[in-house]
């Protein structure tokens, strides 16, 4: 059994896999006693993989919490793909997503779209080559930026509602940000599809649930795509 620890910009989550099947997942706080619960409930745990995009959490701290388990950091492992990307700048999350795409859709050209704290796009060729990607502001970040960088616009919380045009400031922000977010994703999909026929488009991330019904393109959607990719990374290294 494998434990995947995913330290993102917004949430801390862990996932327990038995072979390739996800058997448990949960959010946690770093200073709580979550390792004790895991060790009690999953005594057959073998490997622990730490994925951290923040730089705040250390492998040595995980090793202290799981002293009898094999603990790995993402970039200490071999990847099942080659890349044009600057290796040092490629985040643990994107490494996991690329690995998931290659495992789920081998020998297919894939575009992985992750709608989380940031909006990222990664293009992977049918030969398991990471061509490169794009990074843009995520949905919550766009709402916050209007409030932070203006004098009078309020901080608006996103509401999952259908709206064509706003009739006050709040509704205008709701509509403007969501419509802009969707148009950006659709535009990037169209651009990549024009260059790469038969492209497999994968949509995942915390905000993906707001996008499935609004994006008409033929896409593969999986909420825990990142976690499965990180688990696959252990499999690729025969761990």
CSV table of N, CA and C in Angstrom, one decimal, residues 7-97:
chain,number,residue,atom,x,y,z
A,7,UNK,N,0.8,18.3,-0.9
A,7,UNK,CA,0.8,19.6,-0.3
A,7,UNK,C,0.7,20.7,-1.4
A,8,UNK,N,-0.6,21.1,-1.6
A,8,UNK,CA,-0.8,22.1,-2.6
A,8,UNK,C,-0.8,23.5,-2.0
A,9,UNK,N,-1.0,24.5,-2.9
A,9,UNK,CA,-1.1,25.9,-2.5
A,9,UNK,C,-2.3,26.2,-1.6
A,10,UNK,N,-3.3,25.5,-1.7
A,10,UNK,CA,-4.6,25.8,-1.0
A,10,UNK,C,-4.8,24.7,0.1
A,11,UNK,N,-4.7,23.4,-0.3
A,11,UNK,CA,-5.1,22.3,0.6
A,11,UNK,C,-3.9,21.3,0.8
A,12,UNK,N,-4.0,20.7,2.0
A,12,UNK,CA,-3.1,19.5,2.3
A,12,UNK,C,-4.0,18.3,2.3
A,13,UNK,N,-3.6,17.3,1.4
A,13,UNK,CA,-4.5,16.1,1.3
A,13,UNK,C,-3.6,14.9,1.3
A,14,UNK,N,-4.2,13.7,1.7
A,14,UNK,CA,-3.4,12.5,1.6
A,14,UNK,C,-4.4,11.4,1.0
A,15,UNK,N,-3.7,10.5,0.3
A,15,UNK,CA,-4.4,9.4,-0.4
A,15,UNK,C,-3.7,8.1,-0.1
A,16,UNK,N,-4.5,7.1,0.1
A,16,UNK,CA,-4.0,5.7,0.3
A,16,UNK,C,-4.4,4.9,-0.8
A,17,UNK,N,-3.4,4.2,-1.5
A,17,UNK,CA,-3.7,3.4,-2.6
A,17,UNK,C,-3.3,1.9,-2.3
A,18,UNK,N,-4.1,1.0,-2.7
A,18,UNK,CA,-3.7,-0.4,-2.7
A,18,UNK,C,-3.5,-0.8,-4.1
A,19,UNK,N,-2.3,-1.1,-4.5
A,19,UNK,CA,-1.9,-1.2,-5.9
A,19,UNK,C,-2.3,0.0,-6.7
A,20,UNK,N,-3.2,0.0,-7.6
A,20,UNK,CA,-3.6,1.1,-8.3
A,20,UNK,C,-5.0,1.7,-7.9
A,21,UNK,N,-5.6,1.1,-6.9
A,21,UNK,CA,-6.9,1.5,-6.5
A,21,UNK,C,-6.9,2.4,-5.3
A,22,UNK,N,-7.6,3.5,-5.4
A,22,UNK,CA,-7.7,4.5,-4.3
A,22,UNK,C,-8.6,4.0,-3.2
A,23,UNK,N,-8.2,3.8,-2.0
A,23,UNK,CA,-9.0,3.2,-1.0
A,23,UNK,C,-9.4,4.2,0.1
A,24,UNK,N,-8.6,5.3,0.2
A,24,UNK,CA,-9.0,6.3,1.2
A,24,UNK,C,-8.4,7.7,0.9
A,25,UNK,N,-9.0,8.8,1.2
A,25,UNK,CA,-8.5,10.1,1.0
A,25,UNK,C,-9.0,11.0,2.0
A,26,UNK,N,-8.3,12.1,2.3
A,26,UNK,CA,-8.7,13.0,3.4
A,26,UNK,C,-7.9,14.3,3.3
A,27,UNK,N,-8.5,15.4,3.8
A,27,UNK,CA,-7.7,16.6,4.1
A,27,UNK,C,-7.1,16.5,5.4
A,28,UNK,N,-6.0,17.3,5.7
A,28,UNK,CA,-5.4,17.2,7.0
A,28,UNK,C,-4.7,18.6,7.3
A,29,UNK,N,-4.3,18.7,8.5
A,29,UNK,CA,-3.4,19.8,8.9
A,29,UNK,C,-2.1,19.3,9.4
A,30,UNK,N,-1.0,19.9,9.0
A,30,UNK,CA,0.3,19.3,9.2
A,30,UNK,C,0.6,19.0,10.6
A,31,UNK,N,0.2,19.8,11.6
A,31,UNK,CA,0.5,19.6,13.0
A,31,UNK,C,-0.4,18.7,13.8
A,32,UNK,N,-1.4,18.2,13.1
A,32,UNK,CA,-2.3,17.3,13.7
A,32,UNK,C,-1.8,15.9,13.8
A,33,UNK,N,-2.5,14.9,14.4
A,33,UNK,CA,-2.0,13.6,14.6
A,33,UNK,C,-2.4,12.6,13.5
A,34,UNK,N,-2.6,13.2,12.3
A,34,UNK,CA,-3.0,12.3,11.1
A,34,UNK,C,-2.1,11.1,10.9
A,35,UNK,N,-0.8,11.2,11.0
A,35,UNK,CA,0.0,10.0,10.8
A,35,UNK,C,-0.3,8.8,11.7
A,36,UNK,N,-0.7,9.1,12.9
A,36,UNK,CA,-1.0,8.0,13.8
A,36,UNK,C,-2.3,7.3,13.3
A,37,UNK,N,-3.2,8.1,12.8
A,37,UNK,CA,-4.5,7.5,12.3
A,37,UNK,C,-4.2,6.6,11.1
A,38,UNK,N,-3.3,7.1,10.3
A,38,UNK,CA,-3.0,6.3,9.0
A,38,UNK,C,-2.3,5.0,9.4
A,39,UNK,N,-1.3,5.1,10.3
A,39,UNK,CA,-0.6,3.9,10.7
A,39,UNK,C,-1.5,2.9,11.4
A,40,UNK,N,-2.4,3.4,12.1
A,40,UNK,CA,-3.4,2.5,12.8
A,40,UNK,C,-4.3,1.8,11.8
A,41,UNK,N,-4.9,2.6,10.9
A,41,UNK,CA,-5.9,2.1,9.9
A,41,UNK,C,-5.3,1.3,8.8
A,42,UNK,N,-4.0,1.6,8.5
A,42,UNK,CA,-3.4,1.0,7.3
A,42,UNK,C,-2.0,0.4,7.7
A,43,UNK,N,-1.9,-0.6,8.5
A,43,UNK,CA,-0.7,-1.2,9.0
A,43,UNK,C,0.2,-1.8,7.8
A,44,UNK,N,-0.4,-2.1,6.7
A,44,UNK,CA,0.4,-2.7,5.6
A,44,UNK,C,1.0,-1.6,4.7
A,45,UNK,N,1.0,-0.4,5.1
A,45,UNK,CA,1.5,0.7,4.3
A,45,UNK,C,3.0,0.4,4.1
A,46,UNK,N,3.5,0.6,2.8
A,46,UNK,CA,4.9,0.3,2.5
A,46,UNK,C,5.6,1.6,2.1
A,47,UNK,N,5.1,2.4,1.1
A,47,UNK,CA,5.8,3.5,0.6
A,47,UNK,C,5.0,4.8,0.9
A,48,UNK,N,5.8,5.9,1.1
A,48,UNK,CA,5.2,7.2,1.3
A,48,UNK,C,5.8,8.2,0.3
A,49,UNK,N,5.0,8.9,-0.4
A,49,UNK,CA,5.5,9.8,-1.4
A,49,UNK,C,5.0,11.2,-1.1
A,50,UNK,N,6.0,12.2,-0.9
A,50,UNK,CA,5.7,13.5,-0.6
A,50,UNK,C,5.7,14.4,-1.8
A,51,UNK,N,4.6,15.0,-2.2
A,51,UNK,CA,4.5,16.0,-3.3
A,51,UNK,C,4.2,17.4,-2.6
A,52,UNK,N,5.1,18.3,-2.8
A,52,UNK,CA,5.0,19.6,-2.2
A,52,UNK,C,5.3,20.7,-3.2
A,53,UNK,N,4.4,21.5,-3.5
A,53,UNK,CA,4.6,22.6,-4.5
A,53,UNK,C,4.9,23.9,-3.7
A,54,UNK,N,4.8,23.9,-2.4
A,54,UNK,CA,5.0,25.1,-1.6
A,54,UNK,C,6.4,25.3,-1.1
A,55,UNK,N,7.2,24.3,-1.0
A,55,UNK,CA,8.5,24.3,-0.4
A,55,UNK,C,8.5,24.4,1.2
A,56,UNK,N,7.3,24.3,1.8
A,56,UNK,CA,7.2,24.4,3.2
A,56,UNK,C,7.4,23.1,4.0
A,57,UNK,N,7.2,22.0,3.3
A,57,UNK,CA,7.2,20.7,4.0
A,57,UNK,C,8.4,19.8,3.6
A,58,UNK,N,9.0,19.2,4.5
A,58,UNK,CA,10.3,18.5,4.3
A,58,UNK,C,10.1,17.0,4.4
A,59,UNK,N,10.9,16.3,3.5
A,59,UNK,CA,10.9,14.8,3.6
A,59,UNK,C,11.3,14.3,4.9
A,60,UNK,N,12.3,15.0,5.5
A,60,UNK,CA,12.8,14.5,6.8
A,60,UNK,C,11.7,14.5,7.9
A,61,UNK,N,10.8,15.5,7.8
A,61,UNK,CA,9.7,15.5,8.8
A,61,UNK,C,8.7,14.3,8.6
A,62,UNK,N,8.5,14.0,7.3
A,62,UNK,CA,7.6,12.8,7.0
A,62,UNK,C,8.3,11.6,7.5
A,63,UNK,N,9.6,11.5,7.3
A,63,UNK,CA,10.3,10.3,7.8
A,63,UNK,C,10.2,10.1,9.3
A,64,UNK,N,10.2,11.2,10.0
A,64,UNK,CA,10.0,11.2,11.5
A,64,UNK,C,8.6,10.6,11.9
A,65,UNK,N,7.6,11.0,11.0
A,65,UNK,CA,6.2,10.6,11.3
A,65,UNK,C,6.0,9.1,10.9
A,66,UNK,N,6.8,8.6,9.9
A,66,UNK,CA,6.7,7.3,9.4
A,66,UNK,C,8.0,6.6,9.4
A,67,UNK,N,8.6,6.4,10.6
A,67,UNK,CA,10.0,5.9,10.7
A,67,UNK,C,10.3,4.5,10.1
A,68,UNK,N,9.3,3.7,10.0
A,68,UNK,CA,9.5,2.4,9.5
A,68,UNK,C,9.1,2.2,8.0
A,69,UNK,N,8.7,3.3,7.4
A,69,UNK,CA,8.3,3.3,6.0
A,69,UNK,C,9.3,3.9,5.1
A,70,UNK,N,9.3,3.5,3.8
A,70,UNK,CA,10.2,4.1,2.8
A,70,UNK,C,9.5,5.4,2.3
A,71,UNK,N,10.2,6.5,2.5
A,71,UNK,CA,9.7,7.8,2.2
A,71,UNK,C,10.5,8.4,1.0
A,72,UNK,N,9.7,8.9,0.0
A,72,UNK,CA,10.3,9.5,-1.2
A,72,UNK,C,9.8,10.9,-1.5
A,73,UNK,N,10.7,11.7,-2.1
A,73,UNK,CA,10.3,13.0,-2.7
A,73,UNK,C,10.1,12.8,-4.2
A,74,UNK,N,9.2,13.5,-4.8
A,74,UNK,CA,8.9,13.3,-6.2
A,74,UNK,C,10.1,13.4,-7.1
A,75,UNK,N,10.9,14.5,-6.9
A,75,UNK,CA,12.0,14.7,-7.8
A,75,UNK,C,13.2,13.8,-7.6
A,76,UNK,N,13.1,13.0,-6.5
A,76,UNK,CA,14.2,12.0,-6.3
A,76,UNK,C,14.0,10.7,-7.1
A,77,UNK,N,12.8,10.7,-7.8
A,77,UNK,CA,12.4,9.5,-8.5
A,77,UNK,C,12.7,9.7,-10.0
A,78,UNK,N,12.8,8.6,-10.8
A,78,UNK,CA,12.9,8.7,-12.2
A,78,UNK,C,11.5,8.9,-12.8
A,79,UNK,N,11.4,9.7,-13.9
A,79,UNK,CA,10.1,10.0,-14.5
A,79,UNK,C,9.9,9.1,-15.7
A,80,UNK,N,8.7,8.8,-16.0
A,80,UNK,CA,8.4,7.9,-17.2
A,80,UNK,C,8.3,8.8,-18.5
A,81,UNK,N,8.9,10.0,-18.5
A,81,UNK,CA,8.8,10.9,-19.7
A,81,UNK,C,10.1,11.7,-19.7
A,82,UNK,N,10.3,12.3,-20.9
A,82,UNK,CA,11.4,13.3,-21.1
A,82,UNK,C,10.7,14.6,-21.3
A,83,UNK,N,11.4,15.7,-21.1
A,83,UNK,CA,10.8,17.0,-21.2
A,83,UNK,C,11.8,18.1,-21.7
A,84,UNK,N,11.2,19.0,-22.4
A,84,UNK,CA,12.0,20.2,-22.8
A,84,UNK,C,12.0,21.3,-21.7
A,85,UNK,N,11.2,21.0,-20.7
A,85,UNK,CA,11.0,22.0,-19.6
A,85,UNK,C,12.2,22.1,-18.7
A,86,UNK,N,12.4,23.3,-18.2
A,86,UNK,CA,13.5,23.4,-17.1
A,86,UNK,C,13.1,22.5,-16.0
A,87,UNK,N,13.9,21.5,-15.7
A,87,UNK,CA,13.6,20.5,-14.7
A,87,UNK,C,13.4,21.1,-13.4
A,88,UNK,N,14.2,22.1,-13.0
A,88,UNK,CA,14.1,22.6,-11.6
A,88,UNK,C,12.8,23.4,-11.4
A,89,UNK,N,12.2,23.9,-12.5
A,89,UNK,CA,11.0,24.7,-12.5
A,89,UNK,C,9.7,23.8,-12.6
A,90,UNK,N,9.8,22.6,-12.9
A,90,UNK,CA,8.7,21.7,-13.1
A,90,UNK,C,8.1,21.2,-11.8
A,91,UNK,N,6.9,21.7,-11.4
A,91,UNK,CA,6.4,21.4,-10.0
A,91,UNK,C,6.1,19.9,-9.9
A,92,UNK,N,6.1,19.5,-8.6
A,92,UNK,CA,5.7,18.1,-8.3
A,92,UNK,C,4.3,17.8,-8.8
A,93,UNK,N,3.4,18.7,-8.7
A,93,UNK,CA,2.0,18.5,-9.2
A,93,UNK,C,1.9,18.2,-10.7
A,94,UNK,N,2.7,19.0,-11.4
A,94,UNK,CA,2.7,18.8,-12.9
A,94,UNK,C,3.4,17.5,-13.3
A,95,UNK,N,4.4,17.1,-12.5
A,95,UNK,CA,5.1,15.8,-12.8
A,95,UNK,C,4.1,14.7,-12.6
A,96,UNK,N,3.3,14.8,-11.5
A,96,UNK,CA,2.2,13.8,-11.3
A,96,UNK,C,1.2,13.8,-12.3
A,97,UNK,N,0.7,14.9,-12.8
A,97,UNK,CA,-0.3,15.0,-13.8
A,97,UNK,C,0.2,14.4,-15.2
